[in-house]
mmCIF file of C-alpha atoms in Angstrom:
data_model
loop_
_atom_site.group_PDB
_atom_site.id
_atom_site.type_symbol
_atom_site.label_atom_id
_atom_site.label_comp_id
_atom_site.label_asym_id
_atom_site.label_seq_id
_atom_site.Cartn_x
_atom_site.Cartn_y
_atom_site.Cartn_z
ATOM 1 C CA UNK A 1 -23.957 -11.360 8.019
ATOM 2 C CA UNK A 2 -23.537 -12.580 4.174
ATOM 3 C CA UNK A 3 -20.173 -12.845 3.647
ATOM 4 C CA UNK A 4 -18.362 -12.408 0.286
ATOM 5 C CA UNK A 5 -15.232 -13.395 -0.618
ATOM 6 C CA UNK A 6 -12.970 -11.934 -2.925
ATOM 7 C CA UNK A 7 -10.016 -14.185 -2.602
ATOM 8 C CA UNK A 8 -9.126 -17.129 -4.760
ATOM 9 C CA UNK A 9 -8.079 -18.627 -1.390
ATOM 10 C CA UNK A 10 -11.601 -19.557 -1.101
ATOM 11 C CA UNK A 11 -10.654 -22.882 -2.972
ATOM 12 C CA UNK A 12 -8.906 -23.527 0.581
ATOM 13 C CA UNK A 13 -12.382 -23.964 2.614
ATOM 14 C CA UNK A 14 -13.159 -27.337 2.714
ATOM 15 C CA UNK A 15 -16.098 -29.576 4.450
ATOM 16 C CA UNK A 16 -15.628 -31.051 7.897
ATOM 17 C CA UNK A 17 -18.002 -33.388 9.536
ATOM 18 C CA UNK A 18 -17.559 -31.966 12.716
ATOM 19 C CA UNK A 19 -21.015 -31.563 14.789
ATOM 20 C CA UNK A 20 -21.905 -27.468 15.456
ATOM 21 C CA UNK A 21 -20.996 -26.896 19.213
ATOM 22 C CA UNK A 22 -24.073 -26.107 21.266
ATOM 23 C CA UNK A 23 -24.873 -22.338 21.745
ATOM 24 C CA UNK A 24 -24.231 -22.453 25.106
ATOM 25 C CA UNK A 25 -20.616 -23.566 24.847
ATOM 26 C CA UNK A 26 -19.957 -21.025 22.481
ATOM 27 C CA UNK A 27 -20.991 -17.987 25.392
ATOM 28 C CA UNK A 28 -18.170 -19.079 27.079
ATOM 29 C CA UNK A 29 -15.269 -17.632 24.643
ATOM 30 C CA UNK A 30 -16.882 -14.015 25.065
ATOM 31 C CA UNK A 31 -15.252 -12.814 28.038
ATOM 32 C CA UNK A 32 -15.428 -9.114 28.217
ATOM 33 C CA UNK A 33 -16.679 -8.630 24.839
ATOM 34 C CA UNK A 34 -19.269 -6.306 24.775
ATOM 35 C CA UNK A 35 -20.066 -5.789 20.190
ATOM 36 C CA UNK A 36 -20.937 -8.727 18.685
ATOM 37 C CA UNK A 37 -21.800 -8.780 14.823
ATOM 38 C CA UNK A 38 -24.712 -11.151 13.388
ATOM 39 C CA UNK A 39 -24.187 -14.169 10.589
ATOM 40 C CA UNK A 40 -28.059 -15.401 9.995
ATOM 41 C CA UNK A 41 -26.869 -17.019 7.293
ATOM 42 C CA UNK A 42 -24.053 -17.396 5.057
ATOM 43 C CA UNK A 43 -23.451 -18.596 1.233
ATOM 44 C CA UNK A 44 -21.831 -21.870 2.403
ATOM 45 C CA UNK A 45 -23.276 -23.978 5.169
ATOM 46 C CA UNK A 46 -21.505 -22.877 7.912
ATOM 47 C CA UNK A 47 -21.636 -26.035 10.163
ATOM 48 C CA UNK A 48 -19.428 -27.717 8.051
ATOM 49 C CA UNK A 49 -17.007 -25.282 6.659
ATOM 50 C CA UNK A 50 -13.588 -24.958 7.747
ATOM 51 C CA UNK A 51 -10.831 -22.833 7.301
ATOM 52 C CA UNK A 52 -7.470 -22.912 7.801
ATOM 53 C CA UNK A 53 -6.764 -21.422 11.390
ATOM 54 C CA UNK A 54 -4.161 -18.492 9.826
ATOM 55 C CA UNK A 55 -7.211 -17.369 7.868
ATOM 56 C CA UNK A 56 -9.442 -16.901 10.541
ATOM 57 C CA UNK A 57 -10.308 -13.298 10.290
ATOM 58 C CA UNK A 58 -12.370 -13.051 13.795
ATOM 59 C CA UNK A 59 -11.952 -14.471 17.068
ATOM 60 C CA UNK A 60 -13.326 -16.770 18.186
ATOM 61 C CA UNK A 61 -15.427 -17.639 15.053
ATOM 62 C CA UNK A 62 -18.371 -19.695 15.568
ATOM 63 C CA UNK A 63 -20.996 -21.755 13.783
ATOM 64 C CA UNK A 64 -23.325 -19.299 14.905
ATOM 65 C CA UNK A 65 -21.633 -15.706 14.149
ATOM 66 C CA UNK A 66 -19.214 -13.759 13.939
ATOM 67 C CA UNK A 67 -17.485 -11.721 16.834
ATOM 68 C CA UNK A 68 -15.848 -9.376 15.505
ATOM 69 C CA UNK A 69 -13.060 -7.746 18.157
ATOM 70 C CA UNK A 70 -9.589 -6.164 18.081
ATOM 71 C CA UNK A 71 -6.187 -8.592 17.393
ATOM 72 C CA UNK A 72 -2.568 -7.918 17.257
ATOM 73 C CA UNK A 73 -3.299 -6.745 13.712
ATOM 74 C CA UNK A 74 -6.374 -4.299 14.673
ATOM 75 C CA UNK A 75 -4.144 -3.065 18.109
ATOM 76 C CA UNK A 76 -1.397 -2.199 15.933
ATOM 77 C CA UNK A 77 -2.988 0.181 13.535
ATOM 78 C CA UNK A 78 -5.609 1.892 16.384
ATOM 79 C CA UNK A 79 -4.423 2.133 20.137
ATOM 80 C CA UNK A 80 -8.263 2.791 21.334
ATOM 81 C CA UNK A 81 -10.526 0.003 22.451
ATOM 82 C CA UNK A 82 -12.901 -0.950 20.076
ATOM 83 C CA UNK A 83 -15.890 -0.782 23.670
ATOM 84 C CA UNK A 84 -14.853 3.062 23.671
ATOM 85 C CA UNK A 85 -15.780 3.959 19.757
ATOM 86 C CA UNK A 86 -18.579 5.347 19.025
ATOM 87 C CA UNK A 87 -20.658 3.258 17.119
ATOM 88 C CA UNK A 88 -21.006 4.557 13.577
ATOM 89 C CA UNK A 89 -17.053 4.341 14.339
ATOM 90 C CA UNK A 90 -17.033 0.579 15.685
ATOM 91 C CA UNK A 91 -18.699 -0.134 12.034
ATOM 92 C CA UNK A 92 -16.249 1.817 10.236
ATOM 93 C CA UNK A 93 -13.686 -0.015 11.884
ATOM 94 C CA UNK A 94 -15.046 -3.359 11.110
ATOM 95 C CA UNK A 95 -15.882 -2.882 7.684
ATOM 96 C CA UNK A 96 -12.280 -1.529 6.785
ATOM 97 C CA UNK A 97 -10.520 -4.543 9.193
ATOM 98 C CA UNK A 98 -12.833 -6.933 6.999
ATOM 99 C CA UNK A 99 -12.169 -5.439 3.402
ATOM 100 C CA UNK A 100 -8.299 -5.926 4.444
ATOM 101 C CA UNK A 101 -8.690 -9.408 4.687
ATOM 102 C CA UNK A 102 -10.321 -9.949 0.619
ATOM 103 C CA UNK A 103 -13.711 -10.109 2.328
ATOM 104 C CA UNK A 104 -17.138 -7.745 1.950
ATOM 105 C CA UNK A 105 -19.992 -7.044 3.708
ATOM 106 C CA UNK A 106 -23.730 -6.994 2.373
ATOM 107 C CA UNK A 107 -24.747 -3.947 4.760
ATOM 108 C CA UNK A 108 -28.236 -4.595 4.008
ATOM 109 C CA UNK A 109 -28.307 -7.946 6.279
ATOM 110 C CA UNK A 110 -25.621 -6.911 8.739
ATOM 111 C CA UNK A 111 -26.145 -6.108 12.027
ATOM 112 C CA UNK A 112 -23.882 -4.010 14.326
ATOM 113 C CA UNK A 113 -23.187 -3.459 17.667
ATOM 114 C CA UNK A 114 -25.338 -6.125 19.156
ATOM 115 C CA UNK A 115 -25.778 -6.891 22.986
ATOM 116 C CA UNK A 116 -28.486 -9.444 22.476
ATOM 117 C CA UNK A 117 -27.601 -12.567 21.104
ATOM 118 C CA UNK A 118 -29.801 -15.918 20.435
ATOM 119 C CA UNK A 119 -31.775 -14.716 22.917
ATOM 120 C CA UNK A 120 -28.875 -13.808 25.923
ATOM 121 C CA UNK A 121 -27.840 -10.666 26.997
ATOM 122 C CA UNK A 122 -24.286 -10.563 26.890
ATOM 123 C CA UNK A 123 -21.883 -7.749 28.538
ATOM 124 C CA UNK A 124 -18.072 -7.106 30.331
ATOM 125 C CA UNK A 125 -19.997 -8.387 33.286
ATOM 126 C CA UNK A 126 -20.965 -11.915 32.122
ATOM 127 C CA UNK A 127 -24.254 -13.362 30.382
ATOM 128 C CA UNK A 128 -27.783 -13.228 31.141
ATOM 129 C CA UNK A 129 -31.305 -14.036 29.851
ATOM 130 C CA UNK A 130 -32.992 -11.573 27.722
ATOM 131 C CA UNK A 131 -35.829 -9.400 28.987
ATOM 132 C CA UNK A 132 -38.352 -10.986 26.244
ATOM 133 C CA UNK A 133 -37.771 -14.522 27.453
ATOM 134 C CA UNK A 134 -37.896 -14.034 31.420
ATOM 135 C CA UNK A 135 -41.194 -12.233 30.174
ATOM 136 C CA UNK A 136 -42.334 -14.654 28.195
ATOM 137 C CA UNK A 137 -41.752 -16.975 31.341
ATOM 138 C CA UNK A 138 -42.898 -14.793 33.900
ATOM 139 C CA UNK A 139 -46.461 -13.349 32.067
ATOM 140 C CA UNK A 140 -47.436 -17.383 31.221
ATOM 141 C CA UNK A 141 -50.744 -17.597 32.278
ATOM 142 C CA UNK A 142 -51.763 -21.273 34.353
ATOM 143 C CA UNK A 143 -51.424 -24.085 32.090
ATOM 144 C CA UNK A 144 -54.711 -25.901 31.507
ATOM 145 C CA UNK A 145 -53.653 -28.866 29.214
ATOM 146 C CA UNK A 146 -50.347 -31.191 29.639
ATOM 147 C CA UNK A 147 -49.750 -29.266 25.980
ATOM 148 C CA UNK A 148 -49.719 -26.192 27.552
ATOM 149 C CA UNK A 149 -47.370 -27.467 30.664
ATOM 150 C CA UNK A 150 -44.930 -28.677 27.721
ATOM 151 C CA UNK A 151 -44.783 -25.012 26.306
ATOM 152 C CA UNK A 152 -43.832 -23.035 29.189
ATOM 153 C CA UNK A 153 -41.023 -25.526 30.231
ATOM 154 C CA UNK A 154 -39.714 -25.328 27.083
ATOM 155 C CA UNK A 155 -39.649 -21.276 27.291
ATOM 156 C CA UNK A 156 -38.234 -22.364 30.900
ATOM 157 C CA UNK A 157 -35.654 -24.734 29.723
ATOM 158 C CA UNK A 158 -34.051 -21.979 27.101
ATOM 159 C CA UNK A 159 -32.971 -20.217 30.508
ATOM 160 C CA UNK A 160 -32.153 -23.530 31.831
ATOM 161 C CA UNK A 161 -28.064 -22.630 32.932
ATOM 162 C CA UNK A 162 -29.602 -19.583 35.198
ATOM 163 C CA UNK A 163 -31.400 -21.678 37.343
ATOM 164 C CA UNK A 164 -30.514 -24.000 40.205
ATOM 165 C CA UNK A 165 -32.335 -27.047 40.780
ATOM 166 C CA UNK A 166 -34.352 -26.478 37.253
ATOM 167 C CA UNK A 167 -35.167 -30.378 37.328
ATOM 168 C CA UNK A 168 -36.590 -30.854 41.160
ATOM 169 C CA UNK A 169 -37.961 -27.809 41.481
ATOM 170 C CA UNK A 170 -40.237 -28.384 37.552
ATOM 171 C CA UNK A 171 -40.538 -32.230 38.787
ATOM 172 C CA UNK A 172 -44.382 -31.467 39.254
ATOM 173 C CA UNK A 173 -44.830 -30.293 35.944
ATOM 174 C CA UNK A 174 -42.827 -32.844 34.152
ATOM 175 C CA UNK A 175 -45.124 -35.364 35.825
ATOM 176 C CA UNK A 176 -48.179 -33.717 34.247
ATOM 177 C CA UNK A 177 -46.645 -34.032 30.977
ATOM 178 C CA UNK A 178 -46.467 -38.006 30.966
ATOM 179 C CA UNK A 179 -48.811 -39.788 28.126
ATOM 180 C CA UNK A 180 -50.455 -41.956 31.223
ATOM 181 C CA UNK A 181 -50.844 -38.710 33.744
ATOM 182 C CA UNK A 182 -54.408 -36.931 34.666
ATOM 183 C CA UNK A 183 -54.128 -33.433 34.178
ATOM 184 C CA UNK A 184 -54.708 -32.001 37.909
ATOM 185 C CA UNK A 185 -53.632 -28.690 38.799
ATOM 186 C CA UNK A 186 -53.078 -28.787 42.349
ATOM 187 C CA UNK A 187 -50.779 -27.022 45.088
ATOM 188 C CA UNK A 188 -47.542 -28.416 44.370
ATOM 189 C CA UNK A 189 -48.230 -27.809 40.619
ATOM 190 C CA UNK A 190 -48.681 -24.025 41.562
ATOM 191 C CA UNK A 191 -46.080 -24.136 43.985
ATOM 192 C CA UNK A 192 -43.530 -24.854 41.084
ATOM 193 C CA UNK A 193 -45.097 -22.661 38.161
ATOM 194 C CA UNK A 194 -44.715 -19.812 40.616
ATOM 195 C CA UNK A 195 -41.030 -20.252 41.984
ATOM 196 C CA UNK A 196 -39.734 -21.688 38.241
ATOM 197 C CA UNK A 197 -41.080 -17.584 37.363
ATOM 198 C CA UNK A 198 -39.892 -16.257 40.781
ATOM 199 C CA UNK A 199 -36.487 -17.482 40.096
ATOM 200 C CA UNK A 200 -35.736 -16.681 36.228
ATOM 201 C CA UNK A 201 -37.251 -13.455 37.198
ATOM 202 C CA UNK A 202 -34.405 -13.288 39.931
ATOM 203 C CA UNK A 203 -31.349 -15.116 37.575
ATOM 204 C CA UNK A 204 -28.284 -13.217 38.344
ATOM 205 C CA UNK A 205 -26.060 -12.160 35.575
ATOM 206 C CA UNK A 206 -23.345 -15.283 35.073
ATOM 207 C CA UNK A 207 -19.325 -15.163 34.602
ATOM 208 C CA UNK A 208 -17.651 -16.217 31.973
ATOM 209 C CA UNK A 209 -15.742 -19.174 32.298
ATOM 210 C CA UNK A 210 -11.749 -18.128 33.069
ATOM 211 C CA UNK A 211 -9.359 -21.310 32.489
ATOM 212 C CA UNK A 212 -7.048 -19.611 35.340
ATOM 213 C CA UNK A 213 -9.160 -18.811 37.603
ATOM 214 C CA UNK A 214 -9.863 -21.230 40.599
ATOM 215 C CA UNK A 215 -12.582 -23.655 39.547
ATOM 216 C CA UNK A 216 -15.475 -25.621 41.353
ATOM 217 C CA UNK A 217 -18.043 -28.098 40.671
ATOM 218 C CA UNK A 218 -20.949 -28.470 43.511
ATOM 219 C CA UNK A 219 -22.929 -31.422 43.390
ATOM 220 C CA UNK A 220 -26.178 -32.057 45.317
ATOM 221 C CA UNK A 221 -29.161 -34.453 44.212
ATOM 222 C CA UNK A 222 -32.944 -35.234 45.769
ATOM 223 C CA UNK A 223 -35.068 -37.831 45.397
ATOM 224 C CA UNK A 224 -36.548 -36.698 41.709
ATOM 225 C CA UNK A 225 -33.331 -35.093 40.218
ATOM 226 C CA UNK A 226 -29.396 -34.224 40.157
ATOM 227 C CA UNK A 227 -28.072 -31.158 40.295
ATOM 228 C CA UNK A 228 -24.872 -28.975 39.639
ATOM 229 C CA UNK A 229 -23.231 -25.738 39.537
ATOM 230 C CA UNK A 230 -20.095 -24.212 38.345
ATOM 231 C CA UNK A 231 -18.294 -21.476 39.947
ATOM 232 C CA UNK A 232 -15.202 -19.798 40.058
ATOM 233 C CA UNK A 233 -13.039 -16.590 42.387
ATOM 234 C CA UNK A 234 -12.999 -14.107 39.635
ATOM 235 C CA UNK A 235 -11.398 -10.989 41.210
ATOM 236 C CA UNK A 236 -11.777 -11.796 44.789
ATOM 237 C CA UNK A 237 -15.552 -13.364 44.593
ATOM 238 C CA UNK A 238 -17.019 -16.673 43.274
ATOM 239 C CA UNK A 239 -18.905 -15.820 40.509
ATOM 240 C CA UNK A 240 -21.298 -18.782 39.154
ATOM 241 C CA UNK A 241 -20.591 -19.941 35.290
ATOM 242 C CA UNK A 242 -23.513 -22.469 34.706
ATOM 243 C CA UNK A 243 -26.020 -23.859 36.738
ATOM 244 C CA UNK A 244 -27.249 -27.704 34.962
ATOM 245 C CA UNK A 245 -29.646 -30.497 36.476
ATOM 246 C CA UNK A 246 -31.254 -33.149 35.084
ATOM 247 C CA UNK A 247 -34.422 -35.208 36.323
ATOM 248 C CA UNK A 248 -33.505 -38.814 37.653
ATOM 249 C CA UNK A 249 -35.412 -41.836 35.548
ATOM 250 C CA UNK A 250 -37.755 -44.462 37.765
ATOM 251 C CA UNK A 251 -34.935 -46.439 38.307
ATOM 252 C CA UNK A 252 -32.424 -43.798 39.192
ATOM 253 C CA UNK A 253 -35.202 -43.010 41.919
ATOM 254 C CA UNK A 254 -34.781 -46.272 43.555
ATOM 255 C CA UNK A 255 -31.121 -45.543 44.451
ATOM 256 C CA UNK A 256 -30.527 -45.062 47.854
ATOM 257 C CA UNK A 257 -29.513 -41.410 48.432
ATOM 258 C CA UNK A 258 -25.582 -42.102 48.876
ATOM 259 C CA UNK A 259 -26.223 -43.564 45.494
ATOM 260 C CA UNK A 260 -27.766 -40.827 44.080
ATOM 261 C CA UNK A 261 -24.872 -38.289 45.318
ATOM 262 C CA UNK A 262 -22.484 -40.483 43.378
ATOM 263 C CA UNK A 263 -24.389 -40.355 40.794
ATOM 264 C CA UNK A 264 -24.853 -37.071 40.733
ATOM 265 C CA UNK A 265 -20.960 -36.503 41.512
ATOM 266 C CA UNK A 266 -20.090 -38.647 37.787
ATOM 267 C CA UNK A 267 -22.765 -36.870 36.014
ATOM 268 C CA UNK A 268 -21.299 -33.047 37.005
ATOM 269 C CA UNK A 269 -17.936 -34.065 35.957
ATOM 270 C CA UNK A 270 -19.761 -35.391 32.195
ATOM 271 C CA UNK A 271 -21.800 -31.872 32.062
ATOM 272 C CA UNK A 272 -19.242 -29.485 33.049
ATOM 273 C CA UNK A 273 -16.329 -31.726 31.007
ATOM 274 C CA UNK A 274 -15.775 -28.994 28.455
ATOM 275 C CA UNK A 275 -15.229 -26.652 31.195
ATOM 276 C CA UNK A 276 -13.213 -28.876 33.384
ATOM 277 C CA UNK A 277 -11.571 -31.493 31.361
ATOM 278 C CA UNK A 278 -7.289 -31.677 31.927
ATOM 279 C CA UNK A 279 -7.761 -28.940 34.627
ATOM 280 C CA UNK A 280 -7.824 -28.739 38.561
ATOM 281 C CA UNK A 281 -10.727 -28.412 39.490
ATOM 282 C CA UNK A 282 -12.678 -28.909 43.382
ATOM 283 C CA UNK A 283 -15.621 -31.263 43.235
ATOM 284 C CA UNK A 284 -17.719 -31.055 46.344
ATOM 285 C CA UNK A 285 -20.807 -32.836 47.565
ATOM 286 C CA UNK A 286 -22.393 -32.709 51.143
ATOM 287 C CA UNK A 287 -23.308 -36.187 51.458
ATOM 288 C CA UNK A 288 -21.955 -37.433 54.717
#
């Protein structure tokens, strides 16, 4: 949404050179939010404006929108969950919470009551990929040109966190895509277009990440790539946060396989560090 501010505090925003986070790192701070509120643009660059964290007026706030959800300040004057309004109501709400804080709304770019964002479907019960991009995926006719193999792992690669073993199980198709390879479509080529579909067609909905909750990182590599996933007991069952893999470079390949586990092991703990980093956490391998 366009934001416009009607404070002379504005003269308090100033310009940070701070990178934008990555989109994926941002899911992770909307546990069991269910309404999120577009920002496709703003009147300020957004990646490098920063306020001062006592004007913050949503939570979290991100380079990429706005969530807007209940605080101390929105408990205290409504006792109902803002999930439980009806909609029209949940607007209301937002629009009066917003004015409150010196800032307005251009209701003819905003966007309310959202479950999709960037492409993720996000609920109480965790994230997952949008229908249009597992179709996208899963209607991809049989590439004919290295070009073409390039486009579908890209739509592939968007979805890249709901799949395990996304880099050994695509390694056929990355090989098509090198500038010295013959384009031959052959079994194992088929083999991997059809279970990279089978399996985004099959992603599970993920948690969201809980910094109490009990934490583990599994590590396992193969000859052509590492990979990882994090899960964690959420109620009672391990839910999975994030799967992540990577494909291992000519040399990498030439590791012996011990190697390549302890490899894999260090590069985990680098992926997941946001996640992970100054908590207890279990790292596991089964490399004997």
């Amino acid at each position: 949404m366009i934001i416009k501010c009607l404070s002379s505090s504005c003269s308090q925003c100033r310009r940070s050179h701070l990178p934008c986070k990555h989109f994926a790192a941002v899911f992770d701070n909307f546990d069991e939010i269910e309404v999120f509120t577009s920002n496709p643009m703003l009147t300020v660059d957004l990646c490098s404006l920063h306020t001062k964290e006592e004007d913050l007026i949503t939570a979290p706030t991100t380079t990429y929108m706005d969530i807007i959800m209940n605080d101390e300040e929105a408990n205290d004057t409504e006792n109902s969950q803002t999930e439980d309004l009806e909609p029209k109501t949940q607007e209301l709400r937002v629009r009066s919470f917003i004015k409150n804080k010196n800032f307005d709304l251009f209701k003819f770019i905003c966007e309310f009551n959202m479950s999709k964002v960037m492409g993720h479907v996000l609920s109480g019960r965790g994230i997952g990929p949008e229908d249009v991009k597992v179709k996208a995926v899963v209607e991809a006719r049989e590439p004919r040109t290295s070009a073409e193999v390039r486009n579908f792992l890209g739509l592939v690669n968007y979805s890249a966190r709901f799949i395990s073993d996304l880099a050994t199980i695509s390694a056929p198709l990355r090989a098509l895509t090198r500038k010295d390879a013959t384009f031959t479509w052959g079994k194992d080529e088929q083999r991997s277009f059809d279970e990279l579909k089978r399996r985004l067609a099959n992603a599970e909905t993920l948690g969201y990440y809980d910094k109490s909750a009990l934490t583990k990182v599994i590590a396992d590599a193969s000859p052509v790539g590492l990979g990882a996933v994090l899960i964690q007991e959420q109620n009672g069952e391990m839910r999975i946060i994030s799967y992540a893999s990577r494909s291992l470079s000519d040399t990498e390949r030439r590791y012996s396989q011990t190697e390549k586990e302890a490899l894999d092991l260090v590069w985990a703990c680098e992926r997941f560090h946001v996640y992970i980093y100054g908590s207890q956490f279990e790292l596991l391998t089964d490399d004997k």
